[in-house]
Structure formats: C-alpha cells, structure tokens
Amino acid sequence: LAARARRVPGGACLVGARARACVRVRRGWPAPMVYHSSRNDAACRSACGCAMLPLRTGSGPAPAEAGDQDVLDEVLSLLRANVLFKQFDIKGPADRLLVYLTLYCSSLLSKLPADAAAAKRTLPSLAAEGYSVPGDAGFRLGAYFPRPGSDAERDELRAYLKQARDEIATRLVGKCYNADGSRNKWWFAFEKRQFMGLDGV
C-alpha cells in the first residue's frame, strides 16, 4: 500500500487512481476530453438546435444516408468512451444528437436482458417507452437544447428522434450479444454507467 501511495502538498496521502490523477494535474497533463461528433459542420436540417442527419434506415422522416456509415454508427463507436463522462461541452448541432442518443443507449444498455432472444422480444417495448423532447415537461437535457419555436418544430424533432431511437436500439442489441446469444462482456461492462449522471431521456 505504501508503495502505491503518493504525498501531495499539505502532507495528504493519496492512493491508486486518485494519486495518479493528482500527479497528472501537477505535471500539467491535459484532462481527458469527451469525443465530439465529426458531423458538427454537416449541412442538414435542424430542429431545437439538433442536427437531423441522414440515417441508414428504411422508412421515416430522416433523409437517407448514401454512405456506409451514419451518425448512429458514430454514436455507437464512441459510446463506451463517452459514457464515462459527467459533462459534455456542446460544439455544434450534431453534438446535441450525439448526447441525446448516447444517453438513450446507456439507459437501454442497463435494461437489456440476459440473452439475445429475450432482447429481441423486448426491444420493441423498450424502444417505444415514453420519452420527452425539448419543450416537454421533464426533458432532462433542457440545458443543452434550445426550446422549440413552435409545436411543428417540436413534432418534427420528435418524429426524427423516434426513427433514430428505433434504429440505434436494433444496432446496439446486435453489438451487445455474442453469436451464441450470450452477453458480450465488453459491452455489458458498461451497463451500470450513467452518462452525465442521468439514467435516461
């Protein structure tokens, strides 16, 4: 224990991760940074300050993504890193979508059952659970989203987010289970993490 302990100014003694964090700050090392969307400068429609980017899905209000990757792929690729953070500095409209979907996925991950077959059966009900958008009472990300200028703007974003939620939930389940239907430990290791200290949107 003594070998791992480090003394800091004032005589206090820190151990393990706290000691390493203290040393990093004293040496001037940069603090860990969240991962932002690469699509903040993309030309697209927006509602409530949230980018409504193209998606690789079937029917829905979102424009079709012509490439192999869309913003939902980006959210999932960054999920396990971003879910560790308690704060997020918004850099553009795509970041608002990233924050919303990261919070949704972290909440969904905590509710997925033990095997893939059960997950596929319960997924429609999980994805369809009531959710709020900017302008609704109880919307948990109100500090990150401007209020809608009209009911039409709010409804437009709600329809887009429903399509995004349905599709990203399906993709998340595809990643969270192994070929034999068992849980993938590299994903479920994050099931108790709460992005920004919140348990859902």
PDB file of C-alpha atoms in Angstrom:
ATOM      1  CA  LEU A   1       0.000   0.000   0.000  1.00  0.00           C
ATOM      2  CA  ALA A   2       2.804   2.359   0.939  1.00  0.00           C
ATOM      3  CA  ALA A   3       4.477   1.735  -2.392  1.00  0.00           C
ATOM      4  CA  ARG A   4       1.390   2.934  -4.244  1.00  0.00           C
ATOM      5  CA  ALA A   5       0.754   5.971  -2.042  1.00  0.00           C
ATOM      6  CA  ARG A   6       1.831   9.458  -3.088  1.00  0.00           C
ATOM      7  CA  ARG A   7       2.172  12.535  -0.898  1.00  0.00           C
ATOM      8  CA  VAL A   8       0.763  15.843  -2.083  1.00  0.00           C
ATOM      9  CA  PRO A   9       1.231  19.376  -0.732  1.00  0.00           C
ATOM     10  CA  GLY A  10      -0.070  19.667   2.835  1.00  0.00           C
ATOM     11  CA  GLY A  11       1.019  16.165   3.772  1.00  0.00           C
ATOM     12  CA  ALA A  12      -2.084  14.366   2.461  1.00  0.00           C
ATOM     13  CA  CYS A  13      -1.530  10.878   1.147  1.00  0.00           C
ATOM     14  CA  LEU A  14      -3.441   9.568  -1.897  1.00  0.00           C
ATOM     15  CA  VAL A  15      -3.558   6.008  -3.198  1.00  0.00           C
ATOM     16  CA  GLY A  16      -4.112   4.431  -6.590  1.00  0.00           C
ATOM     17  CA  ALA A  17      -6.209   6.250  -9.194  1.00  0.00           C
ATOM     18  CA  ARG A  18      -6.591   9.396  -7.101  1.00  0.00           C
ATOM     19  CA  ALA A  19      -2.828   9.596  -6.698  1.00  0.00           C
ATOM     20  CA  ARG A  20      -2.276   9.157 -10.437  1.00  0.00           C
ATOM     21  CA  ALA A  21      -4.871  11.850 -11.196  1.00  0.00           C
ATOM     22  CA  CYS A  22      -3.153  14.223  -8.785  1.00  0.00           C
ATOM     23  CA  VAL A  23       0.222  13.605 -10.404  1.00  0.00           C
ATOM     24  CA  ARG A  24      -1.269  14.171 -13.871  1.00  0.00           C
ATOM     25  CA  VAL A  25      -2.662  17.558 -12.829  1.00  0.00           C
ATOM     26  CA  ARG A  26       0.563  18.620 -11.116  1.00  0.00           C
ATOM     27  CA  ARG A  27       2.579  17.732 -14.206  1.00  0.00           C
ATOM     28  CA  GLY A  28       0.259  19.744 -16.404  1.00  0.00           C
ATOM     29  CA  TRP A  29      -1.085  16.774 -18.352  1.00  0.00           C
ATOM     30  CA  PRO A  30      -4.395  17.536 -20.101  1.00  0.00           C
ATOM     31  CA  ALA A  31      -7.596  16.223 -18.563  1.00  0.00           C
ATOM     32  CA  PRO A  32      -9.468  13.549 -20.554  1.00  0.00           C
ATOM     33  CA  MET A  33     -11.706  15.011 -23.262  1.00  0.00           C
ATOM     34  CA  VAL A  34     -15.096  13.837 -24.461  1.00  0.00           C
ATOM     35  CA  TYR A  35     -15.411  12.641 -28.039  1.00  0.00           C
ATOM     36  CA  HIS A  36     -17.392  15.031 -30.231  1.00  0.00           C
ATOM     37  CA  SER A  37     -19.283  14.284 -33.410  1.00  0.00           C
ATOM     38  CA  SER A  38     -17.350  14.630 -36.644  1.00  0.00           C
ATOM     39  CA  ARG A  39     -20.568  15.879 -38.275  1.00  0.00           C
ATOM     40  CA  ASN A  40     -20.991  19.220 -36.498  1.00  0.00           C
ATOM     41  CA  ASP A  41     -20.310  21.102 -39.740  1.00  0.00           C
ATOM     42  CA  ALA A  42     -22.518  18.905 -41.931  1.00  0.00           C
ATOM     43  CA  ALA A  43     -25.193  20.687 -43.957  1.00  0.00           C
ATOM     44  CA  CYS A  44     -28.585  19.366 -42.827  1.00  0.00           C
ATOM     45  CA  ARG A  45     -31.900  20.411 -41.341  1.00  0.00           C
ATOM     46  CA  SER A  46     -32.077  21.013 -37.615  1.00  0.00           C
ATOM     47  CA  ALA A  47     -34.793  21.417 -35.013  1.00  0.00           C
ATOM     48  CA  CYS A  48     -34.302  22.739 -31.486  1.00  0.00           C
ATOM     49  CA  GLY A  49     -30.624  23.136 -32.294  1.00  0.00           C
ATOM     50  CA  CYS A  50     -30.316  19.397 -33.003  1.00  0.00           C
ATOM     51  CA  ALA A  51     -28.992  18.160 -36.327  1.00  0.00           C
ATOM     52  CA  MET A  52     -31.339  15.827 -38.202  1.00  0.00           C
ATOM     53  CA  LEU A  53     -28.653  13.954 -40.087  1.00  0.00           C
ATOM     54  CA  PRO A  54     -29.185  11.266 -42.752  1.00  0.00           C
ATOM     55  CA  LEU A  55     -29.688   7.723 -41.453  1.00  0.00           C
ATOM     56  CA  ARG A  56     -29.139   4.266 -42.913  1.00  0.00           C
ATOM     57  CA  THR A  57     -32.684   3.130 -42.189  1.00  0.00           C
ATOM     58  CA  GLY A  58     -35.833   2.316 -44.078  1.00  0.00           C
ATOM     59  CA  SER A  59     -38.908   4.496 -43.832  1.00  0.00           C
ATOM     60  CA  GLY A  60     -39.029   7.617 -41.705  1.00  0.00           C
ATOM     61  CA  PRO A  61     -38.605  11.375 -41.833  1.00  0.00           C
ATOM     62  CA  ALA A  62     -34.778  11.277 -41.841  1.00  0.00           C
ATOM     63  CA  PRO A  63     -33.015  11.691 -45.197  1.00  0.00           C
ATOM     64  CA  ALA A  64     -31.294   8.551 -46.450  1.00  0.00           C
ATOM     65  CA  GLU A  65     -27.573   8.162 -45.810  1.00  0.00           C
ATOM     66  CA  ALA A  66     -25.803   7.224 -49.042  1.00  0.00           C
ATOM     67  CA  GLY A  67     -22.549   6.141 -47.377  1.00  0.00           C
ATOM     68  CA  ASP A  68     -21.624   3.063 -45.374  1.00  0.00           C
ATOM     69  CA  GLN A  69     -21.626   4.896 -42.034  1.00  0.00           C
ATOM     70  CA  ASP A  70     -24.113   7.289 -40.457  1.00  0.00           C
ATOM     71  CA  VAL A  71     -24.314   9.251 -37.222  1.00  0.00           C
ATOM     72  CA  LEU A  72     -25.790   6.237 -35.406  1.00  0.00           C
ATOM     73  CA  ASP A  73     -22.648   4.253 -36.190  1.00  0.00           C
ATOM     74  CA  GLU A  74     -20.641   7.161 -34.821  1.00  0.00           C
ATOM     75  CA  VAL A  75     -22.664   7.247 -31.591  1.00  0.00           C
ATOM     76  CA  LEU A  76     -22.110   3.533 -31.028  1.00  0.00           C
ATOM     77  CA  SER A  77     -18.407   3.721 -31.831  1.00  0.00           C
ATOM     78  CA  LEU A  78     -17.964   6.444 -29.171  1.00  0.00           C
ATOM     79  CA  LEU A  79     -20.496   5.153 -26.643  1.00  0.00           C
ATOM     80  CA  ARG A  80     -18.186   3.223 -24.317  1.00  0.00           C
ATOM     81  CA  ALA A  81     -15.769   6.143 -24.120  1.00  0.00           C
ATOM     82  CA  ASN A  82     -18.286   8.968 -23.773  1.00  0.00           C
ATOM     83  CA  VAL A  83     -20.461   7.195 -21.221  1.00  0.00           C
ATOM     84  CA  LEU A  84     -17.668   7.641 -18.669  1.00  0.00           C
ATOM     85  CA  PHE A  85     -18.045  11.416 -18.637  1.00  0.00           C
ATOM     86  CA  LYS A  86     -20.225  13.519 -16.358  1.00  0.00           C
ATOM     87  CA  GLN A  87     -20.152  16.656 -18.530  1.00  0.00           C
ATOM     88  CA  PHE A  88     -20.249  17.363 -22.247  1.00  0.00           C
ATOM     89  CA  ASP A  89     -19.306  20.623 -23.945  1.00  0.00           C
ATOM     90  CA  ILE A  90     -21.552  21.043 -26.996  1.00  0.00           C
ATOM     91  CA  LYS A  91     -19.587  22.102 -30.108  1.00  0.00           C
ATOM     92  CA  GLY A  92     -22.382  22.014 -32.697  1.00  0.00           C
ATOM     93  CA  PRO A  93     -25.829  20.650 -33.617  1.00  0.00           C
ATOM     94  CA  ALA A  94     -24.575  17.111 -34.253  1.00  0.00           C
ATOM     95  CA  ASP A  95     -23.219  17.018 -30.710  1.00  0.00           C
ATOM     96  CA  ARG A  96     -26.753  17.507 -29.397  1.00  0.00           C
ATOM     97  CA  LEU A  97     -27.874  14.428 -31.306  1.00  0.00           C
ATOM     98  CA  LEU A  98     -24.812  12.544 -30.067  1.00  0.00           C
ATOM     99  CA  VAL A  99     -25.556  13.481 -26.436  1.00  0.00           C
ATOM    100  CA  TYR A 100     -29.227  12.538 -26.729  1.00  0.00           C
ATOM    101  CA  LEU A 101     -28.545   9.149 -28.310  1.00  0.00           C
ATOM    102  CA  THR A 102     -25.622   8.358 -26.002  1.00  0.00           C
ATOM    103  CA  LEU A 103     -27.866   8.932 -23.009  1.00  0.00           C
ATOM    104  CA  TYR A 104     -30.605   6.829 -24.595  1.00  0.00           C
ATOM    105  CA  CYS A 105     -28.205   3.960 -25.353  1.00  0.00           C
ATOM    106  CA  SER A 106     -26.662   3.979 -21.880  1.00  0.00           C
ATOM    107  CA  SER A 107     -30.154   3.754 -20.402  1.00  0.00           C
ATOM    108  CA  LEU A 108     -31.137   0.993 -22.806  1.00  0.00           C
ATOM    109  CA  LEU A 109     -27.989  -0.979 -22.049  1.00  0.00           C
ATOM    110  CA  SER A 110     -28.954  -1.135 -18.374  1.00  0.00           C
ATOM    111  CA  LYS A 111     -32.334  -2.683 -19.276  1.00  0.00           C
ATOM    112  CA  LEU A 112     -31.281  -5.376 -21.744  1.00  0.00           C
ATOM    113  CA  PRO A 113     -31.967  -8.971 -20.608  1.00  0.00           C
ATOM    114  CA  ALA A 114     -29.526 -11.831 -20.264  1.00  0.00           C
ATOM    115  CA  ASP A 115     -29.722 -13.286 -23.778  1.00  0.00           C
ATOM    116  CA  ALA A 116     -30.194 -12.081 -27.343  1.00  0.00           C
ATOM    117  CA  ALA A 117     -33.505 -13.878 -27.952  1.00  0.00           C
ATOM    118  CA  ALA A 118     -35.118 -12.172 -24.961  1.00  0.00           C
ATOM    119  CA  ALA A 119     -33.623  -8.841 -26.015  1.00  0.00           C
ATOM    120  CA  LYS A 120     -35.162  -9.098 -29.469  1.00  0.00           C
ATOM    121  CA  ARG A 121     -38.565  -9.869 -27.931  1.00  0.00           C
ATOM    122  CA  THR A 122     -38.477  -6.935 -25.516  1.00  0.00           C
ATOM    123  CA  LEU A 123     -36.730  -4.437 -27.785  1.00  0.00           C
ATOM    124  CA  PRO A 124     -39.914  -3.007 -29.389  1.00  0.00           C
ATOM    125  CA  SER A 125     -41.409  -2.201 -25.987  1.00  0.00           C
ATOM    126  CA  LEU A 126     -38.132  -0.766 -24.670  1.00  0.00           C
ATOM    127  CA  ALA A 127     -37.692   1.461 -27.724  1.00  0.00           C
ATOM    128  CA  ALA A 128     -41.319   2.599 -27.557  1.00  0.00           C
ATOM    129  CA  GLU A 129     -41.201   3.664 -23.913  1.00  0.00           C
ATOM    130  CA  GLY A 130     -42.394   7.214 -23.437  1.00  0.00           C
ATOM    131  CA  TYR A 131     -39.744   9.841 -23.963  1.00  0.00           C
ATOM    132  CA  SER A 132     -39.587  13.613 -23.919  1.00  0.00           C
ATOM    133  CA  VAL A 133     -38.122  16.159 -26.319  1.00  0.00           C
ATOM    134  CA  PRO A 134     -37.231  19.854 -25.954  1.00  0.00           C
ATOM    135  CA  GLY A 135     -40.293  21.781 -24.839  1.00  0.00           C
ATOM    136  CA  ASP A 136     -41.798  18.827 -22.955  1.00  0.00           C
ATOM    137  CA  ALA A 137     -42.077  18.875 -19.177  1.00  0.00           C
ATOM    138  CA  GLY A 138     -39.338  16.819 -17.585  1.00  0.00           C
ATOM    139  CA  PHE A 139     -36.940  16.884 -20.549  1.00  0.00           C
ATOM    140  CA  ARG A 140     -33.614  16.138 -18.862  1.00  0.00           C
ATOM    141  CA  LEU A 141     -31.353  17.754 -21.426  1.00  0.00           C
ATOM    142  CA  GLY A 142     -33.007  21.158 -21.366  1.00  0.00           C
ATOM    143  CA  ALA A 143     -29.697  22.843 -20.561  1.00  0.00           C
ATOM    144  CA  TYR A 144     -28.273  21.558 -23.871  1.00  0.00           C
ATOM    145  CA  PHE A 145     -31.213  22.155 -26.241  1.00  0.00           C
ATOM    146  CA  PRO A 146     -32.998  25.402 -27.144  1.00  0.00           C
ATOM    147  CA  ARG A 147     -36.752  25.288 -26.709  1.00  0.00           C
ATOM    148  CA  PRO A 148     -38.762  24.785 -29.918  1.00  0.00           C
ATOM    149  CA  GLY A 149     -40.072  27.858 -31.663  1.00  0.00           C
ATOM    150  CA  SER A 150     -43.351  26.114 -32.461  1.00  0.00           C
ATOM    151  CA  ASP A 151     -45.262  22.882 -31.945  1.00  0.00           C
ATOM    152  CA  ALA A 152     -44.399  21.933 -35.520  1.00  0.00           C
ATOM    153  CA  GLU A 153     -40.676  22.177 -34.790  1.00  0.00           C
ATOM    154  CA  ARG A 154     -41.053  20.016 -31.679  1.00  0.00           C
ATOM    155  CA  ASP A 155     -43.102  17.413 -33.555  1.00  0.00           C
ATOM    156  CA  GLU A 156     -40.562  17.326 -36.386  1.00  0.00           C
ATOM    157  CA  LEU A 157     -37.756  16.563 -33.939  1.00  0.00           C
ATOM    158  CA  ARG A 158     -39.874  14.003 -32.101  1.00  0.00           C
ATOM    159  CA  ALA A 159     -40.512  12.074 -35.329  1.00  0.00           C
ATOM    160  CA  TYR A 160     -36.827  12.155 -36.265  1.00  0.00           C
ATOM    161  CA  LEU A 161     -35.716  11.005 -32.816  1.00  0.00           C
ATOM    162  CA  LYS A 162     -38.217   8.136 -32.843  1.00  0.00           C
ATOM    163  CA  GLN A 163     -36.702   6.847 -36.072  1.00  0.00           C
ATOM    164  CA  ALA A 164     -33.190   7.273 -34.665  1.00  0.00           C
ATOM    165  CA  ARG A 165     -34.105   5.559 -31.373  1.00  0.00           C
ATOM    166  CA  ASP A 166     -35.690   2.567 -33.092  1.00  0.00           C
ATOM    167  CA  GLU A 167     -32.731   2.029 -35.393  1.00  0.00           C
ATOM    168  CA  ILE A 168     -29.937   2.562 -32.879  1.00  0.00           C
ATOM    169  CA  ALA A 169     -31.630   0.206 -30.418  1.00  0.00           C
ATOM    170  CA  THR A 170     -31.556  -2.567 -33.028  1.00  0.00           C
ATOM    171  CA  ARG A 171     -27.887  -1.912 -33.782  1.00  0.00           C
ATOM    172  CA  LEU A 172     -26.996  -1.794 -30.081  1.00  0.00           C
ATOM    173  CA  VAL A 173     -28.544  -5.206 -29.478  1.00  0.00           C
ATOM    174  CA  GLY A 174     -26.524  -6.554 -32.418  1.00  0.00           C
ATOM    175  CA  LYS A 175     -23.326  -5.480 -30.675  1.00  0.00           C
ATOM    176  CA  CYS A 176     -24.219  -6.472 -27.117  1.00  0.00           C
ATOM    177  CA  TYR A 177     -24.591 -10.219 -27.670  1.00  0.00           C
ATOM    178  CA  ASN A 178     -22.262 -12.910 -28.951  1.00  0.00           C
ATOM    179  CA  ALA A 179     -23.055 -15.268 -31.825  1.00  0.00           C
ATOM    180  CA  ASP A 180     -24.418 -17.865 -29.359  1.00  0.00           C
ATOM    181  CA  GLY A 181     -26.808 -15.304 -27.850  1.00  0.00           C
ATOM    182  CA  SER A 182     -24.863 -14.751 -24.640  1.00  0.00           C
ATOM    183  CA  ARG A 183     -23.919 -11.344 -23.313  1.00  0.00           C
ATOM    184  CA  ASN A 184     -20.849  -9.653 -24.762  1.00  0.00           C
ATOM    185  CA  LYS A 185     -18.837  -8.718 -21.655  1.00  0.00           C
ATOM    186  CA  TRP A 186     -17.053  -5.892 -23.473  1.00  0.00           C
ATOM    187  CA  TRP A 187     -20.379  -4.081 -23.796  1.00  0.00           C
ATOM    188  CA  PHE A 188     -22.192  -5.119 -20.642  1.00  0.00           C
ATOM    189  CA  ALA A 189     -19.235  -3.958 -18.568  1.00  0.00           C
ATOM    190  CA  PHE A 190     -20.753  -0.503 -19.112  1.00  0.00           C
ATOM    191  CA  GLU A 191     -24.360  -1.323 -18.177  1.00  0.00           C
ATOM    192  CA  LYS A 192     -24.174   0.446 -14.816  1.00  0.00           C
ATOM    193  CA  ARG A 193     -22.540   3.594 -16.180  1.00  0.00           C
ATOM    194  CA  GLN A 194     -24.742   6.691 -16.284  1.00  0.00           C
ATOM    195  CA  PHE A 195     -23.777   9.209 -18.928  1.00  0.00           C
ATOM    196  CA  MET A 196     -23.620  12.679 -17.319  1.00  0.00           C
ATOM    197  CA  GLY A 197     -25.089  11.142 -14.155  1.00  0.00           C
ATOM    198  CA  LEU A 198     -28.510  10.655 -15.811  1.00  0.00           C
ATOM    199  CA  ASP A 199     -30.483   7.428 -16.143  1.00  0.00           C
ATOM    200  CA  GLY A 200     -32.386   8.210 -19.341  1.00  0.00           C
ATOM    201  CA  VAL A 201     -34.039  10.833 -21.526  1.00  0.00           C
TER     202      VAL A 201
END
